[in-house]
Amino acid sequence: MPRPIQAFVHTDALRHNLTRMRTAAPDARVWAVVKANAYGHGIERVFEGLRAADGFALLDLDEAQRLRSLGWRGPVLLLEGVFEARDLELCSRLDLWHTVHCDEQIDMLSRHKTQVPHRIFLKMNSGMNRLGFTPTRFRSAWTRLNQLPQVDEISLITHFSDADGAKGIAAQMAVFTETTQDLPGERSTCNSAGLLRHARDPTAAADWVRPGIALYGSAPDFPERTIAQWEVQPTMSLRSHIIATQDLQAGDTVGYGSSFKADAPMRIGVVACGYADGYPRHCPTGTPVLVDGVRTRTLGCVSMDMLAVYLGPCDAAGHVAGRSVGYGSEVTLWGKASAACGSTVLPIDEVAQAAGTVGYELMCAASARVGFTQD
């Protein structure tokens, strides 16, 4: 029998979240962002749930090829564009749209021999200071691209740095709008936070929106808002089982470094999950977890293959399907418990917050030894 830790990818939740993104910007087309192997879920596993999107946005040519091999014939956008000149050949062959954010990419296009001109998304650095042409150089880049026979339609794109916080998008949107006001072409602006928090603002209207993390059931502005408030559902559930129990007395310690000491008798469970599975090693005592659908907490240090959980609340809640809490009990590290355990939800954002990180990292961190199942 394989080790019991398993990640479940929920197709219905992906469909639900995509529909939710459309309601946030009903007049825009939606890129489903599937970079980083669909935020750790696996492109092949999310495709069915997201195939109603208007296009897919990603980074890697290999991932673009995988999408095409799944039968997707619609738009595919390379968010960072090409990395070397020969990448343009694959863009031509796979009919990929691609971002242009620097002079070097324009140089590559100018030397590229193709019979079919390329669809380009010209990127502005409106304040993120990561990729893109500054506003003072954006129009000259557009003019140069527009003169190339290798280029067909030019769309305009930018990325918000503070859509999830108090600073918002107003300043960047004003720069983008002023610089591009008389240029033709479709616009693409909002990420997940921009879409959920600002897309109804008339000044933020765009032809394309680019939700990423919200598609996968994480709140882009947690803890200000939760997934329940944004009405999105977890798309990945990491579950395992209890493989042993221990009865502690007052003064007993748990795990490496004895970082947790019991102050009274208590029963704990040992879970087949550790940092080699992608669970954060630095999660402290008190990180939330579900045992048979009942919320409890971790105890002590996370080790490579195991972690410990407090069973007191679970014992008090009784049992599931005639089984007492103990060996074999289901443990949900994040996401949704199984139907047999009440489908209780533990948002990935809460676990990430305890670890001092974000849900993105946890989704992407599930290791190769974790089995994946499409649910």
CSV table of C-alpha atoms in Angstrom, one decimal, residues 84-363:
chain,number,residue,atom,x,y,z
A,84,GLU,CA,15.9,33.5,-26.8
A,85,ALA,CA,15.3,33.9,-30.5
A,86,ARG,CA,14.6,30.3,-31.3
A,87,ASP,CA,11.7,30.3,-29.0
A,88,LEU,CA,9.9,32.4,-31.6
A,89,GLU,CA,9.9,29.4,-33.9
A,90,LEU,CA,7.8,27.4,-31.4
A,91,CYS,CA,5.6,30.4,-30.9
A,92,SER,CA,4.9,30.3,-34.6
A,93,ARG,CA,4.3,26.6,-34.7
A,94,LEU,CA,2.1,26.5,-31.6
A,95,ASP,CA,0.3,29.8,-32.4
A,96,LEU,CA,1.3,31.3,-29.0
A,97,TRP,CA,0.7,34.9,-28.1
A,98,HIS,CA,3.6,36.4,-26.2
A,99,THR,CA,4.5,39.4,-24.0
A,100,VAL,CA,7.2,41.8,-25.1
A,101,HIS,CA,8.8,43.7,-22.1
A,102,CYS,CA,12.3,44.7,-23.3
A,103,ASP,CA,14.2,45.9,-26.3
A,104,GLU,CA,16.0,42.6,-26.6
A,105,GLN,CA,12.7,40.8,-27.4
A,106,ILE,CA,11.9,43.4,-30.0
A,107,ASP,CA,15.4,42.8,-31.5
A,108,MET,CA,14.6,39.0,-31.7
A,109,LEU,CA,11.3,39.7,-33.4
A,110,SER,CA,13.0,42.0,-36.0
A,111,ARG,CA,15.3,39.2,-37.0
A,112,HIS,CA,12.7,36.4,-36.9
A,113,LYS,CA,11.7,34.9,-40.3
A,114,THR,CA,8.0,33.9,-40.3
A,115,GLN,CA,5.1,33.8,-42.7
A,116,VAL,CA,2.6,34.3,-39.9
A,117,PRO,CA,2.9,37.5,-37.9
A,118,HIS,CA,2.8,37.3,-34.1
A,119,ARG,CA,0.2,38.5,-31.6
A,120,ILE,CA,2.0,40.6,-29.1
A,121,PHE,CA,1.2,41.9,-25.6
A,122,LEU,CA,3.4,45.0,-25.0
A,123,LYS,CA,4.1,45.3,-21.3
A,124,MET,CA,4.2,48.6,-19.4
A,125,ASN,CA,6.1,49.0,-16.1
A,126,SER,CA,3.5,51.2,-14.5
A,127,GLY,CA,5.0,51.0,-11.0
A,128,MET,CA,5.7,47.3,-10.2
A,129,ASN,CA,9.4,47.8,-11.4
A,130,ARG,CA,9.7,44.2,-12.4
A,131,LEU,CA,9.1,43.8,-16.2
A,132,GLY,CA,8.0,46.2,-18.8
A,133,PHE,CA,8.8,49.5,-20.6
A,134,THR,CA,8.6,52.6,-18.5
A,135,PRO,CA,5.8,55.1,-19.5
A,136,THR,CA,8.4,57.4,-21.1
A,137,ARG,CA,9.6,54.6,-23.4
A,138,PHE,CA,6.4,52.7,-23.9
A,139,ARG,CA,5.2,54.6,-27.0
A,140,SER,CA,8.5,54.3,-28.8
A,141,ALA,CA,8.5,50.5,-28.1
A,142,TRP,CA,5.0,50.4,-29.5
A,143,THR,CA,6.0,52.3,-32.6
A,144,ARG,CA,8.9,50.1,-33.3
A,145,LEU,CA,6.8,46.9,-32.9
A,146,ASN,CA,4.1,48.4,-35.1
A,147,GLN,CA,6.6,48.8,-37.9
A,148,LEU,CA,7.7,45.2,-37.9
A,149,PRO,CA,6.2,42.8,-40.5
A,150,GLN,CA,6.7,40.0,-38.0
A,151,VAL,CA,4.0,41.6,-35.7
A,152,ASP,CA,0.3,41.5,-36.2
A,153,GLU,CA,-2.0,42.9,-33.4
A,154,ILE,CA,-0.4,44.6,-30.4
A,155,SER,CA,-2.3,44.4,-27.1
A,156,LEU,CA,-1.3,46.4,-24.0
A,157,ILE,CA,-0.6,44.9,-20.6
A,158,THR,CA,0.5,45.9,-17.1
A,159,HIS,CA,0.7,44.3,-13.7
A,160,PHE,CA,-0.4,45.8,-10.3
A,161,SER,CA,1.9,45.7,-7.3
A,162,ASP,CA,-0.6,46.6,-4.6
A,163,ALA,CA,-4.0,45.5,-5.7
A,164,ASP,CA,-4.4,43.5,-2.5
A,165,GLY,CA,-3.8,46.4,-0.1
A,166,ALA,CA,-4.8,49.9,0.8
A,167,LYS,CA,-2.6,51.5,-1.9
A,168,GLY,CA,-4.7,49.8,-4.5
A,169,ILE,CA,-4.4,50.3,-8.3
A,170,ALA,CA,-5.5,53.9,-8.9
A,171,ALA,CA,-2.0,55.4,-9.4
A,172,GLN,CA,-0.8,52.6,-11.7
A,173,MET,CA,-4.1,52.6,-13.6
A,174,ALA,CA,-3.8,56.3,-14.2
A,175,VAL,CA,-0.3,56.0,-15.6
A,176,PHE,CA,-1.3,53.1,-17.8
A,177,THR,CA,-4.5,54.9,-19.1
A,178,GLU,CA,-2.7,58.2,-19.7
A,179,THR,CA,0.2,56.6,-21.6
A,180,THR,CA,-2.0,54.4,-23.8
A,181,GLN,CA,-5.1,56.5,-24.3
A,182,ASP,CA,-4.8,57.0,-28.0
A,183,LEU,CA,-3.1,53.7,-28.8
A,184,PRO,CA,-5.1,50.9,-30.4
A,185,GLY,CA,-5.3,47.4,-29.1
A,186,GLU,CA,-6.9,45.4,-26.3
A,187,ARG,CA,-6.0,46.0,-22.7
A,188,SER,CA,-5.1,43.4,-20.0
A,189,THR,CA,-4.7,44.5,-16.4
A,190,CYS,CA,-6.3,42.9,-13.4
A,191,ASN,CA,-4.7,40.0,-11.5
A,192,SER,CA,-6.8,38.1,-8.8
A,193,ALA,CA,-6.8,40.9,-6.3
A,194,GLY,CA,-7.3,43.6,-9.0
A,195,LEU,CA,-10.2,41.6,-10.4
A,196,LEU,CA,-12.0,40.9,-7.1
A,197,ARG,CA,-11.4,44.2,-5.4
A,198,HIS,CA,-11.3,46.8,-8.3
A,199,ALA,CA,-12.7,45.4,-11.6
A,200,ARG,CA,-16.1,47.2,-11.0
A,201,ASP,CA,-14.3,50.5,-11.0
A,202,PRO,CA,-14.9,52.0,-14.5
A,203,THR,CA,-11.3,53.3,-14.7
A,204,ALA,CA,-10.0,49.7,-14.4
A,205,ALA,CA,-12.1,48.3,-17.3
A,206,ALA,CA,-10.1,45.9,-19.4
A,207,ASP,CA,-10.6,43.5,-22.3
A,208,TRP,CA,-8.7,40.7,-20.6
A,209,VAL,CA,-8.3,39.9,-16.9
A,210,ARG,CA,-5.7,37.4,-15.5
A,211,PRO,CA,-6.9,35.6,-12.3
A,212,GLY,CA,-4.4,33.2,-10.8
A,213,ILE,CA,-4.5,32.4,-7.1
A,214,ALA,CA,-8.2,33.0,-6.7
A,215,LEU,CA,-8.9,30.3,-9.3
A,216,TYR,CA,-7.3,27.9,-7.0
A,217,GLY,CA,-9.2,28.8,-3.9
A,218,SER,CA,-7.0,31.2,-2.0
A,219,ALA,CA,-8.0,34.8,-1.1
A,220,PRO,CA,-5.5,37.2,-2.7
A,221,ASP,CA,-6.0,39.7,0.2
A,222,PHE,CA,-6.1,37.3,3.2
A,223,PRO,CA,-6.5,38.0,6.1
A,224,GLU,CA,-8.5,41.1,5.2
A,225,ARG,CA,-10.9,38.8,3.3
A,226,THR,CA,-11.3,35.0,3.3
A,227,ILE,CA,-12.3,32.6,0.6
A,228,ALA,CA,-15.7,32.4,2.1
A,229,GLN,CA,-16.2,36.1,1.7
A,230,TRP,CA,-14.9,36.0,-1.9
A,231,GLU,CA,-17.1,32.9,-2.6
A,232,VAL,CA,-14.3,30.8,-4.0
A,233,GLN,CA,-13.7,27.2,-3.1
A,234,PRO,CA,-10.5,25.2,-2.3
A,235,THR,CA,-9.2,23.3,-5.4
A,236,MET,CA,-6.4,21.4,-3.7
A,237,SER,CA,-6.8,19.3,-0.5
A,238,LEU,CA,-3.8,17.7,1.1
A,239,ARG,CA,-4.8,14.7,3.2
A,240,SER,CA,-3.1,12.0,5.1
A,241,HIS,CA,-3.8,9.6,8.0
A,242,ILE,CA,-2.8,9.1,11.6
A,243,ILE,CA,-0.2,6.3,11.7
A,244,ALA,CA,0.3,6.2,15.5
A,245,THR,CA,-1.0,7.7,18.7
A,246,GLN,CA,0.8,8.6,22.0
A,247,ASP,CA,-0.6,9.3,25.4
A,248,LEU,CA,1.4,12.0,27.1
A,249,GLN,CA,1.7,12.9,30.7
A,250,ALA,CA,2.4,16.4,32.0
A,251,GLY,CA,6.0,17.3,31.3
A,252,ASP,CA,6.3,15.0,28.2
A,253,THR,CA,7.7,16.6,25.1
A,254,VAL,CA,7.0,16.1,21.4
A,255,GLY,CA,9.4,15.9,18.5
A,256,TYR,CA,12.9,17.2,17.7
A,257,GLY,CA,14.2,19.8,20.1
A,258,SER,CA,11.4,19.1,22.6
A,259,SER,CA,9.8,22.4,21.4
A,260,PHE,CA,6.4,21.4,22.8
A,261,LYS,CA,5.9,20.3,26.4
A,262,ALA,CA,2.5,18.9,27.7
A,263,ASP,CA,1.2,20.8,30.7
A,264,ALA,CA,-1.4,18.1,31.4
A,265,PRO,CA,-2.2,14.5,30.2
A,266,MET,CA,-3.1,14.5,26.5
A,267,ARG,CA,-3.5,12.2,23.5
A,268,ILE,CA,-1.7,13.0,20.3
A,269,GLY,CA,-1.7,11.6,16.8
A,270,VAL,CA,1.3,11.1,14.5
A,271,VAL,CA,0.6,12.0,10.9
A,272,ALA,CA,2.3,10.7,7.8
A,273,CYS,CA,3.2,14.2,6.5
A,274,GLY,CA,6.4,16.2,6.8
A,275,TYR,CA,8.5,18.8,5.1
A,276,ALA,CA,9.7,16.3,2.5
A,277,ASP,CA,6.0,16.2,1.3
A,278,GLY,CA,6.0,20.0,1.0
A,279,TYR,CA,4.4,20.8,4.3
A,280,PRO,CA,6.3,23.9,5.8
A,281,ARG,CA,8.9,22.8,8.3
A,282,HIS,CA,8.6,26.2,10.1
A,283,CYS,CA,4.9,25.7,10.9
A,284,PRO,CA,4.7,26.3,14.7
A,285,THR,CA,2.7,24.5,17.4
A,286,GLY,CA,-0.9,25.6,16.9
A,287,THR,CA,-1.0,25.5,13.1
A,288,PRO,CA,-4.6,24.5,12.2
A,289,VAL,CA,-5.4,21.0,10.9
A,290,LEU,CA,-8.5,18.8,10.6
A,291,VAL,CA,-8.7,15.2,12.0
A,292,ASP,CA,-11.8,13.4,10.8
A,293,GLY,CA,-13.1,16.8,9.8
A,294,VAL,CA,-12.6,18.2,13.3
A,295,ARG,CA,-10.4,21.3,13.7
A,296,THR,CA,-7.4,20.9,16.0
A,297,ARG,CA,-3.7,21.9,15.9
A,298,THR,CA,-0.2,20.7,15.4
A,299,LEU,CA,2.2,20.1,18.2
A,300,GLY,CA,6.0,20.5,18.1
A,301,CYS,CA,8.4,20.6,15.2
A,302,VAL,CA,7.5,19.3,11.7
A,303,SER,CA,10.0,16.6,10.8
A,304,MET,CA,10.9,15.2,7.3
A,305,ASP,CA,8.1,12.6,7.2
A,306,MET,CA,5.8,13.2,10.2
A,307,LEU,CA,4.1,15.7,12.3
A,308,ALA,CA,2.1,15.5,15.5
A,309,VAL,CA,-1.5,16.8,16.2
A,310,TYR,CA,-3.6,17.2,19.3
A,311,LEU,CA,-6.5,14.8,19.5
A,312,GLY,CA,-8.4,16.3,22.4
A,313,PRO,CA,-11.1,18.2,20.3
A,314,CYS,CA,-11.4,15.1,18.0
A,315,ASP,CA,-12.0,12.7,20.9
A,316,ALA,CA,-14.6,15.1,22.3
A,317,ALA,CA,-16.4,15.2,18.9
A,318,GLY,CA,-16.8,11.4,18.9
A,319,HIS,CA,-16.1,9.3,15.8
A,320,VAL,CA,-16.7,9.0,12.1
A,321,ALA,CA,-18.7,6.1,10.6
A,322,GLY,CA,-18.3,4.0,13.7
A,323,ARG,CA,-14.6,4.5,13.9
A,324,SER,CA,-12.9,6.1,17.0
A,325,VAL,CA,-10.3,8.8,16.3
A,326,GLY,CA,-6.9,7.2,16.1
A,327,TYR,CA,-4.9,5.0,13.8
A,328,GLY,CA,-6.2,5.5,10.2
A,329,SER,CA,-8.2,8.6,10.9
A,330,GLU,CA,-8.2,11.1,8.1
A,331,VAL,CA,-6.0,14.3,8.5
A,332,THR,CA,-6.6,17.3,6.2
A,333,LEU,CA,-3.5,19.5,6.2
A,334,TRP,CA,-5.3,22.1,4.0
A,335,GLY,CA,-8.3,22.2,1.8
A,336,LYS,CA,-11.5,20.1,2.2
A,337,ALA,CA,-12.1,17.0,4.3
A,338,SER,CA,-13.7,14.1,2.6
A,339,ALA,CA,-17.4,13.7,2.4
A,340,ALA,CA,-17.2,11.0,5.1
A,341,CYS,CA,-15.7,13.6,7.4
A,342,GLY,CA,-18.2,16.2,6.7
A,343,SER,CA,-16.4,18.1,3.9
A,344,THR,CA,-15.1,20.6,6.4
A,345,VAL,CA,-12.9,23.3,4.9
A,346,LEU,CA,-9.5,24.4,6.2
A,347,PRO,CA,-8.5,27.3,4.0
A,348,ILE,CA,-4.9,27.0,2.8
A,349,ASP,CA,-4.5,30.7,3.7
A,350,GLU,CA,-4.7,29.9,7.4
A,351,VAL,CA,-2.0,27.3,7.2
A,352,ALA,CA,0.2,29.6,5.1
A,353,GLN,CA,-0.3,32.4,7.6
A,354,ALA,CA,0.8,30.2,10.4
A,355,ALA,CA,3.9,29.4,8.4
A,356,GLY,CA,4.6,33.0,7.7
A,357,THR,CA,4.1,32.6,3.9
A,358,VAL,CA,1.3,32.6,1.3
A,359,GLY,CA,-1.0,30.0,-0.1
A,360,TYR,CA,0.8,30.2,-3.5
A,361,GLU,CA,3.9,28.7,-1.9
A,362,LEU,CA,2.1,25.8,-0.3
A,363,MET,CA,0.3,24.9,-3.5
